GROMACS .gro file of C-alpha atoms in nm:
model
  177
    1UNK     CA    1   0.016  -0.036   0.016
    2UNK     CA    2   0.274   0.232   0.075
    3UNK     CA    3   0.445   0.199  -0.222
    4UNK     CA    4   0.130   0.174  -0.407
    5UNK     CA    5   0.040   0.542  -0.279
    6UNK     CA    6   0.452   0.674  -0.336
    7UNK     CA    7   0.444   0.565  -0.694
    8UNK     CA    8   0.112   0.787  -0.709
    9UNK     CA    9   0.350   1.118  -0.583
   10UNK     CA   10   0.666   1.072  -0.793
   11UNK     CA   11   0.755   1.313  -1.036
   12UNK     CA   12   0.813   1.165  -1.372
   13UNK     CA   13   0.935   1.254  -1.710
   14UNK     CA   14   0.770   1.110  -2.089
   15UNK     CA   15   0.885   0.747  -2.024
   16UNK     CA   16   0.728   0.723  -1.725
   17UNK     CA   17   1.079   0.716  -1.543
   18UNK     CA   18   1.117   0.876  -1.169
   19UNK     CA   19   1.312   1.260  -1.141
   20UNK     CA   20   1.498   1.339  -0.833
   21UNK     CA   21   1.595   1.701  -0.845
   22UNK     CA   22   1.789   1.690  -0.506
   23UNK     CA   23   2.142   1.572  -0.420
   24UNK     CA   24   2.093   1.185  -0.346
   25UNK     CA   25   2.369   1.208  -0.135
   26UNK     CA   26   2.314   1.461   0.087
   27UNK     CA   27   1.963   1.294   0.132
   28UNK     CA   28   2.110   0.921   0.212
   29UNK     CA   29   2.328   1.122   0.472
   30UNK     CA   30   1.983   1.319   0.610
   31UNK     CA   31   1.848   1.013   0.606
   32UNK     CA   32   2.086   0.871   0.867
   33UNK     CA   33   2.153   1.121   1.051
   34UNK     CA   34   1.802   1.174   1.188
   35UNK     CA   35   1.806   0.749   1.211
   36UNK     CA   36   2.133   0.829   1.421
   37UNK     CA   37   1.883   1.051   1.636
   38UNK     CA   38   1.675   0.722   1.788
   39UNK     CA   39   2.013   0.530   1.746
   40UNK     CA   40   2.298   0.631   1.900
   41UNK     CA   41   2.481   0.382   1.736
   42UNK     CA   42   2.414   0.498   1.384
   43UNK     CA   43   2.496   0.899   1.516
   44UNK     CA   44   2.797   1.047   1.391
   45UNK     CA   45   2.970   1.158   1.101
   46UNK     CA   46   2.895   1.010   0.705
   47UNK     CA   47   3.126   1.099   0.418
   48UNK     CA   48   2.977   1.120   0.073
   49UNK     CA   49   2.872   0.851  -0.071
   50UNK     CA   50   3.090   0.749  -0.457
   51UNK     CA   51   2.962   0.628  -0.759
   52UNK     CA   52   3.158   0.317  -0.865
   53UNK     CA   53   3.384   0.407  -1.116
   54UNK     CA   54   3.289   0.015  -1.242
   55UNK     CA   55   2.937   0.058  -1.214
   56UNK     CA   56   2.864  -0.173  -1.577
   57UNK     CA   57   3.039  -0.405  -1.392
   58UNK     CA   58   2.958  -0.445  -1.075
   59UNK     CA   59   2.562  -0.438  -1.233
   60UNK     CA   60   2.676  -0.775  -1.435
   61UNK     CA   61   2.672  -0.895  -1.095
   62UNK     CA   62   2.350  -0.756  -0.971
   63UNK     CA   63   2.570  -0.548  -0.693
   64UNK     CA   64   2.376  -0.193  -0.610
   65UNK     CA   65   2.678  -0.073  -0.392
   66UNK     CA   66   3.045  -0.150  -0.234
   67UNK     CA   67   3.191  -0.083   0.093
   68UNK     CA   68   3.542  -0.052   0.125
   69UNK     CA   69   3.673  -0.072   0.451
   70UNK     CA   70   4.022   0.020   0.399
   71UNK     CA   71   4.000   0.346   0.292
   72UNK     CA   72   3.591   0.361   0.479
   73UNK     CA   73   3.423   0.429   0.155
   74UNK     CA   74   3.049   0.368   0.063
   75UNK     CA   75   3.055   0.341  -0.296
   76UNK     CA   76   2.729   0.306  -0.547
   77UNK     CA   77   2.643   0.235  -0.822
   78UNK     CA   78   2.531   0.474  -1.059
   79UNK     CA   79   2.407   0.338  -1.407
   80UNK     CA   80   2.121   0.137  -1.164
   81UNK     CA   81   1.771   0.239  -1.207
   82UNK     CA   82   1.730   0.581  -0.995
   83UNK     CA   83   1.492   0.464  -0.729
   84UNK     CA   84   1.771   0.209  -0.615
   85UNK     CA   85   2.015   0.508  -0.477
   86UNK     CA   86   1.864   0.617  -0.199
   87UNK     CA   87   1.816   0.270   0.005
   88UNK     CA   88   2.160   0.152  -0.176
   89UNK     CA   89   2.331   0.446  -0.016
   90UNK     CA   90   2.190   0.411   0.302
   91UNK     CA   91   2.258   0.040   0.300
   92UNK     CA   92   2.660   0.128   0.234
   93UNK     CA   93   2.654   0.396   0.480
   94UNK     CA   94   2.529   0.124   0.777
   95UNK     CA   95   2.846  -0.042   0.688
   96UNK     CA   96   3.071   0.248   0.818
   97UNK     CA   97   2.900   0.171   1.137
   98UNK     CA   98   2.992  -0.191   1.213
   99UNK     CA   99   2.696  -0.301   1.023
  100UNK     CA  100   2.868  -0.529   0.813
  101UNK     CA  101   2.615  -0.807   0.765
  102UNK     CA  102   2.373  -0.777   0.472
  103UNK     CA  103   2.055  -0.808   0.656
  104UNK     CA  104   2.193  -0.515   0.916
  105UNK     CA  105   2.275  -0.290   0.679
  106UNK     CA  106   1.948  -0.352   0.452
  107UNK     CA  107   1.721  -0.339   0.743
  108UNK     CA  108   1.916  -0.004   0.933
  109UNK     CA  109   1.884   0.124   0.529
  110UNK     CA  110   1.460   0.052   0.506
  111UNK     CA  111   1.432   0.266   0.855
  112UNK     CA  112   1.657   0.523   0.709
  113UNK     CA  113   1.488   0.588   0.420
  114UNK     CA  114   1.063   0.520   0.538
  115UNK     CA  115   1.155   0.774   0.834
  116UNK     CA  116   1.271   1.052   0.570
  117UNK     CA  117   1.076   1.371   0.529
  118UNK     CA  118   1.158   1.310   0.146
  119UNK     CA  119   0.868   1.141  -0.020
  120UNK     CA  120   1.152   0.984  -0.238
  121UNK     CA  121   1.379   0.847  -0.009
  122UNK     CA  122   1.070   0.712   0.140
  123UNK     CA  123   0.969   0.521  -0.166
  124UNK     CA  124   1.315   0.357  -0.206
  125UNK     CA  125   1.332   0.290   0.123
  126UNK     CA  126   1.010   0.071   0.066
  127UNK     CA  127   1.055  -0.093  -0.267
  128UNK     CA  128   1.378  -0.214  -0.121
  129UNK     CA  129   1.171  -0.492   0.066
  130UNK     CA  130   0.848  -0.479  -0.135
  131UNK     CA  131   0.957  -0.796  -0.290
  132UNK     CA  132   1.042  -0.984   0.012
  133UNK     CA  133   0.758  -0.901   0.202
  134UNK     CA  134   0.560  -0.940  -0.082
  135UNK     CA  135   0.682  -1.362  -0.144
  136UNK     CA  136   0.701  -1.389   0.222
  137UNK     CA  137   0.330  -1.271   0.240
  138UNK     CA  138   0.165  -1.533   0.016
  139UNK     CA  139   0.390  -1.815   0.095
  140UNK     CA  140   0.262  -1.721   0.459
  141UNK     CA  141  -0.143  -1.652   0.381
  142UNK     CA  142  -0.168  -1.906   0.030
  143UNK     CA  143  -0.292  -1.799  -0.281
  144UNK     CA  144  -0.642  -1.766  -0.256
  145UNK     CA  145  -0.593  -1.526   0.058
  146UNK     CA  146  -0.295  -1.355  -0.133
  147UNK     CA  147  -0.544  -1.209  -0.430
  148UNK     CA  148  -0.792  -1.070  -0.194
  149UNK     CA  149  -0.527  -0.822  -0.090
  150UNK     CA  150  -0.421  -0.491  -0.228
  151UNK     CA  151  -0.254  -0.526  -0.585
  152UNK     CA  152   0.068  -0.388  -0.666
  153UNK     CA  153  -0.037  -0.149  -0.949
  154UNK     CA  154   0.242  -0.196  -1.234
  155UNK     CA  155   0.331   0.157  -1.192
  156UNK     CA  156   0.527   0.016  -0.899
  157UNK     CA  157   0.684  -0.316  -1.042
  158UNK     CA  158   0.801  -0.055  -1.334
  159UNK     CA  159   0.975   0.153  -1.078
  160UNK     CA  160   1.109  -0.198  -0.886
  161UNK     CA  161   1.360  -0.266  -1.112
  162UNK     CA  162   1.780  -0.292  -1.088
  163UNK     CA  163   1.858  -0.170  -1.402
  164UNK     CA  164   1.625   0.005  -1.714
  165UNK     CA  165   1.693  -0.249  -2.020
  166UNK     CA  166   1.825   0.032  -2.227
  167UNK     CA  167   2.136   0.056  -1.956
  168UNK     CA  168   2.096  -0.347  -1.964
  169UNK     CA  169   2.137  -0.347  -2.334
  170UNK     CA  170   2.446  -0.107  -2.345
  171UNK     CA  171   2.657  -0.257  -2.072
  172UNK     CA  172   2.568  -0.630  -2.253
  173UNK     CA  173   2.736  -0.420  -2.566
  174UNK     CA  174   2.997  -0.280  -2.441
  175UNK     CA  175   3.073  -0.576  -2.197
  176UNK     CA  176   3.439  -0.748  -2.154
  177UNK     CA  177   3.320  -0.986  -1.979
   0.00000   0.00000   0.00000
């Protein structure tokens, strides 16, 4: 329901893709600092997330970000679909606070995003867990009950992709591996 509602509030271009005109790194840091007000261990300085120089290669591995512990850098894939950026950035920033397990960083990212004041950041957080919850719900209640609940809108499915098809085509055309 949150994804369906927030999807309708997103600014979009002519092709229906989400547009975001604020600085994504600043907003991710703001979301993490806001969460740090609730959880002391998340409070403090956050460096600006950096785009991966090899995002095409990381895309082939379905990797949205990478935390490099030796330089304490939070890196993100800058060719993935824009809806993934905030959740990926917050995830990598969570690693900076010592949460190395992926599921912990995912949960912290989710919390940071959904508590943001920005609707786009919230949407990214909800999208980051949508299919996990949808699959678990289906398995828990069965098919008959599942189809009685609100459906995921087509626009949400369109937004919940790792890469747009044009990017996949470009990456595959230029791929060395």
